[in-house]
Coordinates of N, CA, C and O in Angstrom, one line a residue:
X1 N -30.9 -11.7 -0.5 CA -30.2 -10.6 0.2 C -31.1 -9.8 1.1 O -30.7 -9.4 2.2
X2 N -32.4 -9.7 0.7 CA -33.3 -8.9 1.5 C -33.6 -9.7 2.8 O -33.8 -9.1 3.9
X3 N -33.7 -11.0 2.7 CA -34.0 -11.8 3.9 C -32.8 -11.7 4.8 O -32.9 -11.6 6.1
X4 N -31.6 -11.8 4.3 CA -30.4 -11.7 5.1 C -30.3 -10.4 5.8 O -29.9 -10.3 7.0
X5 N -30.6 -9.3 5.1 CA -30.6 -8.0 5.6 C -31.7 -7.8 6.8 O -31.4 -7.3 7.8
X6 N -32.8 -8.4 6.5 CA -33.9 -8.4 7.5 C -33.5 -9.1 8.8 O -33.7 -8.7 9.9
X7 N -32.9 -10.3 8.6 CA -32.4 -11.1 9.8 C -31.4 -10.3 10.5 O -31.4 -10.3 11.8
X8 N -30.4 -9.7 9.8 CA -29.4 -9.0 10.4 C -29.9 -7.8 11.2 O -29.5 -7.5 12.3
X9 N -30.9 -7.1 10.7 CA -31.5 -5.9 11.3 C -32.4 -6.3 12.5 O -32.4 -5.5 13.5
X10 N -33.1 -7.4 12.4 CA -34.0 -7.7 13.5 C -33.4 -8.7 14.6 O -34.1 -8.9 15.6
X11 N -32.2 -9.2 14.3 CA -31.6 -10.1 15.3 C -31.5 -9.6 16.7 O -32.0 -10.2 17.6
X12 N -31.0 -8.4 16.9 CA -30.8 -7.8 18.2 C -32.1 -7.5 18.9 O -32.3 -7.8 20.1
X13 N -33.0 -6.8 18.3 CA -34.3 -6.5 18.9 C -35.1 -7.8 19.3 O -35.7 -7.8 20.4
X14 N -35.1 -8.8 18.4 CA -35.8 -10.0 18.7 C -35.2 -10.7 19.9 O -35.8 -11.2 20.8
X15 N -33.8 -10.8 19.8 CA -33.1 -11.5 20.9 C -33.3 -10.8 22.2 O -33.5 -11.4 23.3
X16 N -33.3 -9.5 22.2 CA -33.5 -8.7 23.5 C -34.9 -8.9 24.0 O -35.1 -9.0 25.2
X17 N -35.9 -9.0 23.1 CA -37.3 -9.2 23.6 C -37.4 -10.6 24.2 O -38.1 -10.8 25.2
X18 N -36.8 -11.6 23.6 CA -36.9 -12.9 24.1 C -36.2 -13.0 25.5 O -36.8 -13.6 26.4
X19 N -35.0 -12.4 25.6 CA -34.3 -12.4 26.9 C -35.1 -11.7 28.0 O -35.1 -12.1 29.2
X20 N -35.9 -10.7 27.7 CA -36.6 -10.0 28.7 C -38.0 -10.5 28.9 O -38.7 -10.1 29.9
X21 N -38.4 -11.5 28.1 CA -39.8 -12.1 28.3 C -39.9 -12.9 29.6 O -39.0 -13.7 29.9
X22 N -41.0 -12.7 30.4 CA -41.1 -13.4 31.6 C -41.2 -14.9 31.5 O -40.9 -15.7 32.5
X23 N -41.5 -15.5 30.3 CA -41.6 -16.9 30.1 C -40.2 -17.6 30.4 O -40.1 -18.7 30.8
X24 N -39.1 -16.8 30.1 CA -37.8 -17.4 30.2 C -37.0 -17.0 31.5 O -35.9 -17.3 31.6
X25 N -37.7 -16.4 32.4 CA -37.1 -16.0 33.7 C -36.8 -17.3 34.5 O -37.6 -18.2 34.5
X26 N -35.5 -17.4 35.0 CA -35.1 -18.6 35.7 C -35.8 -18.7 37.1 O -35.3 -18.2 38.1
X27 N -36.9 -19.3 37.1 CA -37.7 -19.5 38.3 C -37.3 -20.7 39.1 O -37.4 -20.7 40.3
X28 N -36.9 -21.7 38.4 CA -36.7 -23.0 39.1 C -35.1 -23.3 39.0 O -34.6 -24.0 38.2
X29 N -34.4 -22.7 40.0 CA -33.0 -22.8 40.1 C -32.7 -23.7 41.3 O -33.0 -23.4 42.4
X30 N -32.1 -24.9 41.0 CA -31.8 -25.8 42.1 C -30.2 -25.9 42.2 O -29.5 -26.1 41.2
X31 N -29.7 -25.8 43.4 CA -28.3 -25.9 43.7 C -28.1 -27.1 44.7 O -28.7 -27.1 45.8
X32 N -27.3 -28.0 44.3 CA -27.0 -29.2 45.1 C -25.5 -29.2 45.4 O -24.7 -28.8 44.6
X33 N -25.2 -29.8 46.6 CA -23.8 -30.0 46.9 C -23.2 -28.9 47.7 O -22.0 -29.0 48.1
X34 N -23.9 -27.8 47.9 CA -23.3 -26.6 48.6 C -23.4 -26.9 50.1 O -24.5 -27.4 50.6
X35 N -22.4 -26.6 50.9 CA -22.4 -26.7 52.3 C -21.2 -27.5 52.8 O -20.7 -28.3 52.0
X36 N -20.6 -27.3 53.9 CA -21.0 -26.5 55.0 C -20.5 -25.0 54.9 O -21.1 -24.2 55.6
X37 N -19.5 -24.7 54.0 CA -19.0 -23.4 54.0 C -19.8 -22.5 53.0 O -19.7 -21.3 53.1
X38 N -20.4 -23.1 52.0 CA -21.2 -22.3 51.0 C -22.7 -22.5 51.2 O -23.1 -23.7 51.4
X39 N -23.4 -21.5 51.0 CA -24.9 -21.6 50.9 C -25.3 -21.5 49.4 O -24.6 -20.8 48.7
X40 N -26.4 -22.1 49.0 CA -26.9 -21.9 47.6 C -27.0 -20.4 47.3 O -26.7 -20.0 46.1
X41 N -27.5 -19.6 48.2 CA -27.7 -18.2 48.0 C -26.3 -17.5 47.6 O -26.3 -16.6 46.8
X42 N -25.3 -17.9 48.3 CA -23.9 -17.4 48.0 C -23.5 -17.7 46.6 O -22.9 -16.8 45.9
X43 N -23.8 -18.9 46.1 CA -23.4 -19.3 44.8 C -24.2 -18.5 43.7 O -23.7 -18.0 42.7
X44 N -25.5 -18.3 44.0 CA -26.4 -17.5 43.1 C -25.9 -16.1 43.0 O -25.9 -15.5 42.0
X45 N -25.6 -15.5 44.2 CA -25.0 -14.2 44.2 C -23.7 -14.1 43.4 O -23.5 -13.1 42.7
X46 N -22.9 -15.1 43.6 CA -21.6 -15.1 42.8 C -21.8 -15.1 41.3 O -21.1 -14.5 40.6
X47 N -22.9 -15.8 40.9 CA -23.2 -15.9 39.5 C -24.0 -14.6 39.0 O -24.1 -14.4 37.8
X48 N -24.6 -13.9 39.9 CA -25.4 -12.7 39.6 C -26.8 -13.1 39.1 O -27.4 -12.4 38.4
X49 N -27.3 -14.2 39.6 CA -28.6 -14.7 39.3 C -29.6 -14.1 40.3 O -29.4 -14.2 41.5
X50 N -30.6 -13.4 39.8 CA -31.7 -12.9 40.6 C -33.0 -13.2 40.0 O -33.1 -14.1 39.1
X51 N -34.1 -12.6 40.5 CA -35.4 -13.0 40.1 C -35.8 -12.5 38.7 O -36.8 -12.8 38.2
X52 N -34.9 -11.7 38.1 CA -35.1 -11.2 36.7 C -34.2 -11.9 35.7 O -34.3 -11.6 34.5
X53 N -33.3 -12.8 36.1 CA -32.4 -13.4 35.1 C -33.0 -14.4 34.2 O -33.8 -15.2 34.6
X54 N -32.7 -14.3 33.0 CA -33.3 -15.2 31.9 C -32.4 -16.4 31.8 O -31.2 -16.3 31.9
X55 N -33.0 -17.6 31.6 CA -32.2 -18.8 31.3 C -31.5 -18.7 30.0 O -30.5 -19.4 29.8
X56 N -31.9 -17.8 29.1 CA -31.2 -17.6 27.9 C -29.8 -17.0 28.1 O -28.9 -17.1 27.3
X57 N -29.7 -16.3 29.2 CA -28.4 -15.7 29.6 C -27.5 -16.6 30.4 O -26.3 -16.3 30.7
X58 N -28.0 -17.8 30.8 CA -27.3 -18.7 31.7 C -26.8 -19.9 30.8 O -27.3 -21.0 31.0
X59 N -25.8 -19.7 30.1 CA -25.1 -20.8 29.3 C -24.5 -21.7 30.3 O -23.7 -21.3 31.1
X60 N -24.8 -23.0 30.2 CA -24.2 -24.0 31.1 C -22.7 -23.9 31.1 O -22.1 -24.0 32.2
X61 N -22.1 -23.8 30.0 CA -20.6 -23.7 29.9 C -20.1 -22.5 30.7 O -19.1 -22.6 31.4
X62 N -20.7 -21.4 30.5 CA -20.2 -20.1 31.1 C -20.5 -20.2 32.6 O -19.7 -19.7 33.4
X63 N -21.7 -20.7 33.0 CA -22.0 -20.8 34.4 C -21.0 -21.7 35.1 O -20.5 -21.4 36.2
X64 N -20.7 -22.9 34.5 CA -19.8 -23.8 35.1 C -18.4 -23.1 35.3 O -17.7 -23.2 36.3
X65 N -17.9 -22.4 34.2 CA -16.6 -21.8 34.3 C -16.6 -20.7 35.4 O -15.6 -20.6 36.1
X66 N -17.7 -20.0 35.5 CA -17.7 -18.9 36.6 C -17.7 -19.6 38.0 O -17.1 -19.1 38.9
X67 N -18.5 -20.7 38.1 CA -18.5 -21.3 39.4 C -17.2 -21.9 39.8 O -16.8 -21.8 41.0
X68 N -16.5 -22.4 38.9 CA -15.2 -23.0 39.2 C -14.1 -22.0 39.5 O -13.0 -22.4 39.9
X69 N -14.4 -20.7 39.3 CA -13.4 -19.7 39.7 C -13.7 -19.3 41.2 O -12.9 -18.6 41.8
X70 N -14.8 -19.8 41.8 CA -15.0 -19.5 43.2 C -14.0 -20.3 44.0 O -13.8 -21.4 43.8
X71 N -13.4 -19.6 45.0 CA -12.4 -20.3 45.8 C -12.8 -21.5 46.6 O -12.0 -22.4 47.0
X72 N -14.1 -21.7 46.8 CA -14.6 -22.8 47.6 C -15.2 -23.9 46.7 O -15.6 -24.9 47.3
X73 N -15.2 -23.7 45.4 CA -15.8 -24.8 44.5 C -14.7 -25.5 43.8 O -13.9 -24.9 43.2
X74 N -14.7 -26.8 44.0 CA -13.7 -27.7 43.3 C -14.2 -28.0 41.9 O -13.4 -27.9 41.0
X75 N -15.4 -28.4 41.8 CA -16.0 -28.8 40.5 C -17.5 -28.4 40.4 O -18.1 -28.3 41.5
X76 N -18.0 -28.2 39.2 CA -19.4 -27.9 39.1 C -19.9 -28.5 37.8 O -19.1 -28.6 36.8
X77 N -21.2 -28.8 37.8 CA -21.9 -29.2 36.6 C -23.2 -28.4 36.5 O -23.8 -28.2 37.6
X78 N -23.6 -28.1 35.3 CA -24.7 -27.2 35.1 C -25.6 -27.8 34.0 O -25.1 -28.2 33.0
X79 N -26.9 -27.9 34.3 CA -27.8 -28.4 33.3 C -29.0 -27.3 33.2 O -29.5 -26.9 34.2
X80 N -29.3 -27.0 31.9 CA -30.3 -26.0 31.7 C -31.5 -26.7 30.9 O -31.2 -27.3 29.9
X81 N -32.7 -26.5 31.4 CA -33.9 -27.0 30.7 C -34.8 -25.9 30.4 O -35.1 -25.1 31.4
X82 N -35.2 -25.7 29.2 CA -36.1 -24.6 28.9 C -37.5 -25.0 29.3 O -37.9 -26.2 29.3
X83 N -38.3 -24.1 29.7 CA -38.2 -22.6 29.5 C -37.5 -21.9 30.7 O -37.0 -20.8 30.5
X84 N -37.5 -22.5 31.9 CA -37.1 -21.7 33.1 C -36.4 -22.6 34.2 O -36.5 -22.2 35.4
X85 N -35.7 -23.6 33.8 CA -35.1 -24.5 34.8 C -33.6 -24.5 34.7 O -33.1 -24.6 33.6
X86 N -32.9 -24.4 35.8 CA -31.4 -24.5 35.8 C -31.1 -25.3 37.0 O -31.5 -25.1 38.2
X87 N -30.2 -26.4 36.8 CA -29.8 -27.2 37.9 C -28.3 -27.1 38.0 O -27.6 -27.4 37.0
X88 N -27.8 -26.9 39.2 CA -26.4 -26.7 39.4 C -25.9 -27.7 40.5 O -26.6 -27.8 41.5
X89 N -24.9 -28.5 40.2 CA -24.3 -29.4 41.1 C -22.9 -29.0 41.4 O -22.1 -28.9 40.4
X90 N -22.5 -28.8 42.6 CA -21.2 -28.4 42.9 C -20.5 -29.4 43.9 O -21.2 -30.1 44.6
X91 N -19.2 -29.4 43.8 CA -18.4 -30.2 44.8 C -17.6 -29.1 45.5 O -16.7 -28.5 44.9
X92 N -17.9 -28.9 46.8 CA -17.2 -27.9 47.6 C -15.9 -28.4 48.0 O -15.7 -29.6 48.4
X93 N -14.9 -27.5 48.1 CA -13.6 -27.9 48.7 C -13.8 -28.1 50.2 O -14.4 -27.3 50.8
X94 N -13.2 -29.2 50.7 CA -13.5 -29.5 52.1 C -12.3 -28.9 53.0 O -11.1 -29.2 52.6
X95 N -12.6 -28.2 54.0 CA -11.5 -27.8 54.9 C -11.0 -29.0 55.7 O -11.7 -29.9 56.1
X96 N -9.6 -29.0 55.9 CA -9.0 -30.1 56.7 C -8.1 -29.6 57.8 O -7.7 -30.3 58.6
X97 N -7.9 -28.2 57.8 CA -7.1 -27.6 58.8 C -7.4 -26.1 58.9 O -8.1 -25.6 58.0
X98 N -6.9 -25.5 60.0 CA -7.0 -24.1 60.1 C -5.6 -23.5 60.2 O -4.8 -24.0 60.9
X99 N -5.4 -22.4 59.4 CA -4.1 -21.7 59.4 C -4.3 -20.4 60.2 O -5.3 -19.7 60.0
X100 N -3.3 -20.1 61.0 CA -3.2 -18.9 61.7 C -2.3 -17.9 60.9 O -1.1 -18.1 60.9
X101 N -2.9 -17.0 60.3 CA -2.1 -16.0 59.5 C -2.4 -14.6 60.2 O -2.1 -14.4 61.3
X102 N -3.0 -13.7 59.4 CA -3.4 -12.4 60.0 C -4.8 -12.6 60.6 O -5.4 -11.7 61.3
X103 N -5.4 -13.8 60.5 CA -6.6 -14.2 61.0 C -6.7 -15.8 61.0 O -5.6 -16.4 60.7
X104 N -7.8 -16.3 61.2 CA -8.0 -17.8 61.1 C -8.6 -18.1 59.7 O -9.6 -17.6 59.4
X105 N -8.0 -19.1 59.0 CA -8.4 -19.4 57.7 C -8.5 -21.0 57.5 O -7.6 -21.7 58.0
X106 N -9.5 -21.4 56.8 CA -9.6 -22.9 56.5 C -8.6 -23.2 55.4 O -8.4 -22.4 54.5
X107 N -8.0 -24.4 55.4 CA -7.2 -24.9 54.4 C -7.8 -26.2 53.8 O -8.3 -27.0 54.6
X108 N -7.6 -26.4 52.5 CA -8.1 -27.6 51.9 C -6.9 -28.6 51.9 O -5.8 -28.2 52.3
X109 N -7.1 -29.8 51.4 CA -6.0 -30.8 51.5 C -4.8 -30.5 50.7 O -3.8 -31.1 50.8
X110 N -5.0 -29.6 49.7 CA -3.8 -29.2 48.9 C -3.0 -28.0 49.4 O -2.1 -27.5 48.8
X111 N -3.5 -27.5 50.6 CA -2.8 -26.4 51.2 C -3.3 -25.0 50.7 O -2.7 -24.0 51.0
X112 N -4.4 -25.0 50.0 CA -4.9 -23.7 49.5 C -5.8 -23.1 50.6 O -6.5 -23.8 51.3
X113 N -5.6 -21.8 50.8 CA -6.4 -21.1 51.8 C -7.8 -20.9 51.2 O -7.9 -20.4 50.1
X114 N -8.8 -21.3 51.9 CA -10.2 -21.2 51.4 C -10.9 -20.0 51.8 O -11.2 -19.1 50.9
X115 N -11.2 -19.8 53.1 CA -11.9 -18.6 53.5 C -11.7 -18.5 55.0 O -11.1 -19.4 55.7
X116 N -12.2 -17.4 55.6 CA -12.0 -17.2 57.0 C -12.8 -18.2 57.8 O -13.9 -18.6 57.3
X117 N -12.4 -18.5 59.0 CA -13.1 -19.4 59.9 C -14.4 -18.8 60.4 O -14.4 -17.6 60.8
X118 N -15.5 -19.5 60.3 CA -16.7 -19.0 60.8 C -17.3 -20.1 61.7 O -16.8 -21.2 61.8
X119 N -18.4 -19.8 62.4 CA -19.0 -20.7 63.3 C -19.8 -21.8 62.6 O -20.4 -22.7 63.2
X120 N -19.9 -21.7 61.2 CA -20.8 -22.6 60.5 C -20.2 -24.0 60.5 O -21.0 -25.0 60.4
X121 N -18.9 -24.2 60.6 CA -18.3 -25.5 60.5 C -17.7 -25.8 61.9 O -16.6 -25.3 62.1
X122 N -18.3 -26.5 62.7 CA -17.9 -26.7 64.1 C -16.9 -27.8 64.3 O -16.6 -28.1 65.4
X123 N -16.4 -28.4 63.3 CA -15.4 -29.6 63.4 C -14.1 -29.1 64.0 O -13.7 -28.0 63.8
X124 N -13.4 -30.0 64.7 CA -12.1 -29.8 65.3 C -11.0 -30.1 64.3 O -10.8 -31.2 64.0
X125 N -10.4 -29.1 63.8 CA -9.3 -29.2 62.8 C -8.0 -29.0 63.4 O -7.9 -28.2 64.3
X126 N -6.9 -29.6 62.8 CA -5.6 -29.3 63.3 C -5.3 -27.8 62.9 O -5.8 -27.3 61.9
X127 N -4.5 -27.1 63.8 CA -4.1 -25.7 63.6 C -2.7 -25.7 63.1 O -1.8 -26.3 63.6
X128 N -2.4 -24.8 62.1 CA -1.1 -24.6 61.5 C -0.7 -23.2 61.9 O -1.3 -22.3 61.5
X129 N 0.5 -23.1 62.6 CA 0.9 -21.8 63.0 C 2.4 -21.6 62.6 O 3.0 -22.6 62.2
X130 N 2.9 -20.4 62.7 CA 4.3 -20.1 62.5 C 4.7 -19.5 61.2 O 5.8 -19.1 61.0
X131 N 3.7 -19.5 60.2 CA 4.1 -18.9 58.9 C 3.8 -17.4 58.9 O 2.8 -17.0 59.4
X132 N 4.7 -16.6 58.4 CA 4.5 -15.2 58.3 C 3.5 -14.8 57.2 O 3.5 -15.5 56.2
X133 N 2.7 -13.8 57.5 CA 1.7 -13.4 56.5 C 2.3 -12.7 55.3 O 1.7 -12.6 54.3
X134 N 3.4 -12.1 55.5 CA 4.0 -11.3 54.4 C 5.0 -12.1 53.6 O 5.7 -11.6 52.7
X135 N 5.0 -13.4 53.7 CA 5.9 -14.3 53.0 C 5.4 -14.5 51.6 O 4.4 -14.1 51.1
X136 N 6.2 -15.3 50.8 CA 5.9 -15.7 49.4 C 4.6 -16.6 49.4 O 4.6 -17.6 50.1
X137 N 3.6 -16.2 48.7 CA 2.3 -17.1 48.7 C 2.6 -18.5 48.1 O 2.0 -19.4 48.6
X138 N 3.5 -18.6 47.2 CA 3.9 -19.9 46.6 C 4.5 -20.8 47.7 O 4.2 -22.0 47.8
X139 N 5.4 -20.2 48.4 CA 6.1 -20.9 49.5 C 5.0 -21.3 50.6 O 5.1 -22.4 51.1
X140 N 4.1 -20.4 50.9 CA 3.1 -20.6 51.9 C 2.2 -21.8 51.5 O 2.0 -22.7 52.3
X141 N 1.8 -21.9 50.2 CA 1.0 -23.0 49.8 C 1.8 -24.3 49.8 O 1.2 -25.3 50.2
X142 N 3.0 -24.2 49.4 CA 3.9 -25.4 49.4 C 4.0 -25.9 50.9 O 3.9 -27.1 51.2
X143 N 4.3 -25.0 51.8 CA 4.5 -25.4 53.2 C 3.2 -25.9 53.8 O 3.2 -27.0 54.5
X144 N 2.1 -25.3 53.5 CA 0.8 -25.9 54.0 C 0.5 -27.3 53.4 O 0.1 -28.2 54.1
X145 N 0.8 -27.5 52.2 CA 0.6 -28.8 51.5 C 1.5 -29.8 52.2 O 1.0 -30.9 52.5
X146 N 2.7 -29.5 52.5 CA 3.6 -30.5 53.1 C 3.2 -30.7 54.6 O 3.2 -31.9 55.0
X147 N 2.8 -29.7 55.3 CA 2.3 -29.9 56.7 C 1.1 -30.8 56.7 O 1.0 -31.7 57.5
X148 N 0.2 -30.6 55.8 CA -1.1 -31.4 55.8 C -0.8 -32.8 55.4 O -1.4 -33.8 55.8
X149 N 0.3 -33.0 54.5 CA 0.7 -34.4 54.2 C 1.2 -35.1 55.5 O 0.9 -36.3 55.8
X150 N 2.0 -34.4 56.3 CA 2.5 -34.9 57.5 C 1.4 -35.2 58.5 O 1.4 -36.3 59.1
X151 N 0.4 -34.4 58.6 CA -0.8 -34.6 59.4 C -1.5 -35.9 59.0 O -1.9 -36.7 59.8
X152 N -1.7 -36.1 57.7 CA -2.4 -37.3 57.2 C -1.5 -38.5 57.5 O -2.1 -39.6 57.9
X153 N -0.2 -38.5 57.4 CA 0.6 -39.6 57.7 C 0.5 -39.9 59.2 O 0.5 -41.1 59.5
X154 N 0.5 -38.9 60.0 CA 0.4 -39.2 61.5 C -0.9 -39.8 61.8 O -1.0 -40.8 62.6
X155 N -2.0 -39.4 61.2 CA -3.3 -40.0 61.4 C -3.4 -41.4 60.9 O -4.1 -42.2 61.5
X156 N -2.8 -41.6 59.7 CA -2.9 -43.0 59.2 C -2.1 -44.0 60.0 O -2.5 -45.1 60.2
X157 N -0.9 -43.5 60.5 CA -0.1 -44.5 61.3 C -0.7 -44.8 62.7 O -0.4 -45.8 63.2
X158 N -1.5 -43.9 63.2 CA -2.1 -44.1 64.5 C -1.2 -44.0 65.7 O -1.5 -44.4 66.7
X159 N 0.0 -43.4 65.5 CA 0.9 -43.4 66.6 C 0.6 -42.2 67.5 O 1.2 -42.0 68.6
X160 N -0.3 -41.3 67.1 CA -0.8 -40.2 68.0 C -2.3 -40.3 68.0 O -2.9 -40.9 67.2
X161 N -2.9 -39.7 69.0 CA -4.3 -39.6 69.1 C -4.9 -38.6 68.1 O -6.0 -38.2 68.3
X162 N -4.1 -38.1 67.2 CA -4.5 -37.0 66.3 C -3.6 -35.8 66.5 O -2.9 -35.7 67.6
X163 N -3.5 -35.0 65.6 CA -2.6 -33.8 65.6 C -3.5 -32.6 66.0 O -4.5 -32.3 65.3
X164 N -3.1 -31.9 67.0 CA -3.8 -30.7 67.4 C -3.3 -29.5 66.8 O -4.0 -28.6 66.3
X165 N -1.9 -29.4 66.7 CA -1.3 -28.2 66.2 C 0.0 -28.6 65.5 O 0.7 -29.5 66.0
X166 N 0.3 -27.9 64.4 CA 1.6 -28.0 63.8 C 2.2 -26.6 63.7 O 1.6 -25.7 63.1
X167 N 3.4 -26.5 64.3 CA 4.0 -25.2 64.3 C 5.3 -25.2 63.5 O 6.1 -26.1 63.6
X168 N 5.4 -24.3 62.6 CA 6.6 -24.2 61.7 C 7.5 -23.1 62.3 O 7.1 -22.0 62.4
X169 N 8.7 -23.6 62.7 CA 9.6 -22.7 63.4 C 10.9 -22.7 62.5 O 11.4 -23.7 62.1
X170 N 11.4 -21.5 62.3 CA 12.6 -21.3 61.4 C 13.8 -22.0 62.1 O 14.7 -22.5 61.4
X171 N 13.9 -22.0 63.4 CA 15.1 -22.6 64.1 C 14.9 -24.1 64.4 O 15.8 -24.9 64.2
X172 N 13.7 -24.4 64.9 CA 13.5 -25.8 65.4 C 12.8 -26.7 64.3 O 12.7 -27.9 64.5
X173 N 12.4 -26.1 63.2 CA 11.7 -26.9 62.2 C 10.2 -27.1 62.5 O 9.6 -26.2 62.9
X174 N 9.8 -28.3 62.2 CA 8.3 -28.6 62.4 C 8.1 -29.2 63.8 O 8.8 -30.1 64.2
X175 N 7.2 -28.6 64.6 CA 6.9 -29.1 65.9 C 5.4 -29.6 65.9 O 4.5 -28.8 65.5
X176 N 5.2 -30.8 66.2 CA 3.9 -31.4 66.3 C 3.4 -31.4 67.7 O 4.1 -31.8 68.6
X177 N 2.1 -31.0 67.9 CA 1.5 -31.1 69.2 C 0.3 -32.1 69.1 O -0.7 -31.8 68.4
X178 N 0.4 -33.3 69.7 CA -0.7 -34.3 69.6 C -1.9 -33.8 70.4 O -1.8 -33.0 71.3

């Protein structure tokens, strides 16, 4: 009983001292697979990892779950090696089109809006126009998904030199601009 009481009383101070000890500070953090829309620094900021973070606080399961909530991360794997090594491998969602809403946004192949367009990704993507920004988000995702399927079918068939713009019009339907 005395040993159990001692363990119970000393658990929190000992654990706190271990977490604060410089030996366990995450000095060797490697991020692979980030880019072109994500930088490794963005992911570390998303996780809240800085120069004082202990590897004891970076549970691989929790870090992976947190990374997979990021809108640009499709999948993540995390490996922790003691005393101070953390390796993160991410698979970033790839933009395949640009949507014109209240601004310009990248879309992934499933029709999900990723992030605003920046100069970091210079590729020429098809542009999707005509959807209202105040519409139902579920309908918007469904419409983007269907439009991107149509763009993929056009590119596979080779009957156009590529799709430049897809306009969704309430009266005329879908208008393709090669």
